[in-house]
Short mmCIF file of C-alpha atoms in Angstrom, two decimals:
data_model
loop_
_atom_site.label_atom_id
_atom_site.label_comp_id
_atom_site.label_asym_id
_atom_site.label_seq_id
_atom_site.Cartn_x
_atom_site.Cartn_y
_atom_site.Cartn_z
CA MET A 167 -0.09 0.07 0.04
CA GLN A 168 1.33 3.27 -0.96
CA THR A 169 1.40 6.43 1.57
CA PRO A 170 -1.91 7.76 2.10
CA SER A 171 -2.71 10.94 0.17
CA ALA A 172 -5.42 13.81 0.27
CA HIS A 173 -8.46 12.65 2.41
CA THR A 174 -8.75 8.92 1.38
CA THR A 175 -6.84 5.58 1.20
CA THR A 176 -8.27 2.02 1.61
CA LEU A 177 -7.95 0.15 4.76
CA PRO A 178 -8.59 -3.95 4.02
CA THR A 179 -10.43 -5.48 7.28
CA GLY A 180 -9.79 -9.07 6.76
CA ALA A 181 -6.66 -10.72 8.20
CA GLU A 182 -5.97 -12.27 4.75
CA THR A 183 -5.64 -8.67 3.07
CA HIS A 184 -4.25 -6.52 5.79
CA SER A 185 -2.21 -3.57 4.49
CA GLN A 186 1.44 -2.68 4.96
CA PRO A 187 2.23 -0.48 7.28
CA VAL A 188 1.93 3.33 6.40
CA ALA A 189 4.53 5.53 6.46
CA ASN A 190 6.76 5.61 9.69
CA ASN A 191 4.68 2.39 10.83
CA MET A 192 1.92 4.26 12.68
CA ALA A 193 1.43 7.54 10.73
CA LEU A 194 -2.10 8.34 9.96
CA PRO A 195 -2.97 10.24 6.79
CA ASP A 196 -1.61 13.79 6.47
CA CYS A 197 -4.99 15.41 6.89
CA ALA A 198 -5.74 12.95 10.07
CA GLY A 199 -3.86 15.63 12.49
CA GLY A 200 -7.48 15.95 14.39
CA GLU A 201 -9.67 15.89 11.42
CA SER A 202 -11.83 13.13 10.12
CA PHE A 203 -10.66 11.18 7.31
CA ALA A 204 -12.23 8.35 5.22
CA LEU A 205 -11.01 4.77 4.29
CA MET A 206 -12.57 2.36 2.16
CA VAL A 207 -13.52 -1.08 3.43
CA HIS A 208 -11.80 -4.24 1.92
CA GLY A 209 -12.26 -7.79 3.00
CA GLN A 210 -14.92 -9.71 4.70
CA SER A 211 -14.00 -9.73 8.31
CA MET A 212 -16.62 -6.83 9.45
CA VAL A 213 -19.74 -8.29 7.40
CA PRO A 214 -22.61 -8.13 8.00
CA GLU A 215 -22.14 -4.47 9.29
CA PHE A 216 -19.47 -3.30 6.96
CA GLN A 217 -19.37 -4.19 3.24
CA GLU A 218 -16.58 -4.28 0.87
CA GLY A 219 -16.54 -0.94 -0.98
CA GLU A 220 -18.12 0.97 1.79
CA ILE A 221 -16.45 4.14 3.03
CA ILE A 222 -15.75 4.58 6.75
CA LEU A 223 -15.26 7.98 8.18
CA ILE A 224 -12.73 8.05 11.20
CA GLU A 225 -12.47 10.34 14.10
CA PRO A 226 -8.96 10.48 15.42
CA GLU A 227 -9.77 11.78 18.63
CA GLY A 228 -13.03 10.07 19.06
CA LEU A 229 -13.92 8.21 22.39
CA ALA A 230 -13.04 4.50 22.31
CA LYS A 231 -15.68 2.80 24.33
CA GLU A 232 -16.80 -0.76 24.52
CA GLY A 233 -18.82 -1.53 21.52
CA ALA A 234 -17.26 1.07 19.27
CA TYR A 235 -15.99 0.36 15.74
CA VAL A 236 -12.11 1.48 15.85
CA LEU A 237 -8.98 1.88 13.64
CA ALA A 238 -6.40 0.25 15.60
CA TRP A 239 -2.44 -0.15 14.98
CA HIS A 240 -1.95 -3.74 16.19
CA GLN A 241 0.64 -6.27 15.44
CA ASP A 242 2.31 -4.00 13.09
CA GLU A 243 -0.79 -3.73 10.99
CA TRP A 244 -3.45 -1.15 10.56
CA THR A 245 -7.18 -2.88 11.49
CA PHE A 246 -10.51 -2.03 11.71
CA ARG A 247 -12.71 -4.11 14.38
CA GLN A 248 -15.34 -3.68 17.02
CA LEU A 249 -13.70 -2.88 20.61
CA LEU A 250 -15.00 -5.07 23.14
CA ARG A 251 -13.99 -5.88 26.71
CA ASN A 252 -14.13 -9.16 28.51
CA THR A 253 -13.08 -10.43 32.05
CA GLU A 254 -9.25 -10.37 30.68
CA GLY A 255 -9.30 -7.12 29.37
CA TRP A 256 -10.10 -5.26 25.59
CA LEU A 257 -10.34 -7.14 22.53
CA LEU A 258 -10.49 -6.16 18.70
CA HIS A 259 -13.50 -8.11 17.55
CA ALA A 260 -14.31 -9.06 14.09
CA LEU A 261 -18.08 -9.23 13.40
CA ASN A 262 -17.44 -12.05 10.65
CA PRO A 263 -17.07 -15.48 13.20
CA ALA A 264 -14.65 -16.81 10.87
CA PHE A 265 -12.00 -14.25 12.12
CA ALA A 266 -10.68 -14.51 15.54
CA ASP A 267 -10.75 -11.91 18.39
CA GLU A 268 -7.38 -10.08 19.07
CA LYS A 269 -6.53 -9.22 22.59
CA LEU A 270 -5.22 -5.65 23.60
CA ALA A 271 -2.84 -4.86 26.28
CA ASP A 272 -4.41 -1.56 26.53
CA LEU A 273 -6.16 1.22 24.46
CA SER A 274 -3.16 2.70 23.27
CA ALA A 275 -3.44 0.83 19.92
CA ILE A 276 -6.84 2.50 18.99
CA LYS A 277 -6.14 5.31 16.71
CA GLY A 278 -9.64 6.47 15.82
CA VAL A 279 -13.19 5.85 15.99
CA ILE A 280 -15.62 5.09 12.96
CA ILE A 281 -18.38 7.74 13.16
CA GLN A 282 -20.19 6.95 9.89
CA LYS A 283 -20.07 4.55 6.83
CA ALA A 284 -21.52 5.25 3.18
CA LEU A 285 -21.78 3.49 0.11
CA PRO A 286 -20.22 5.78 -2.59
CA GLY A 287 -23.04 7.34 -4.82
CA ARG A 288 -25.66 6.39 -2.19
CA ARG A 289 -26.07 9.06 0.38
CA ARG A 290 -29.21 7.59 1.76
CA ALA A 291 -27.30 4.42 2.55
CA SER A 292 -25.21 6.36 5.07
CA LYS A 293 -25.21 5.19 8.74
CA PHE A 294 -23.85 7.11 11.88
CA TYR A 295 -22.07 5.35 14.89
CA VAL A 296 -21.95 8.45 17.13
#
């Protein structure tokens, strides 16, 4: 994957298609300094809620709470999952049961919260998460 440009890039969601690390291993797109930015969903790990080709909007300074959909830097990769908590701690949870949950030591891996999704060209298909 090339370094993100402008306001969009793609973010694969399936373990089989995770993206390569972005510039400097943890850099968000240049526009992400505190402003929301968009990524395109790839893969099947977050179906049925998020379909391949949908656009997700990420708020870098959003509140990461249980149940939120988040963008995380985990195991040297960008990943998009639901944040859950169990008796052992925090988890990155894939909605598709074919993908395993991933444990988090703490919330420092969370780099943004998904606040909206949209299907390109279908404004009425948008859904807000905050």
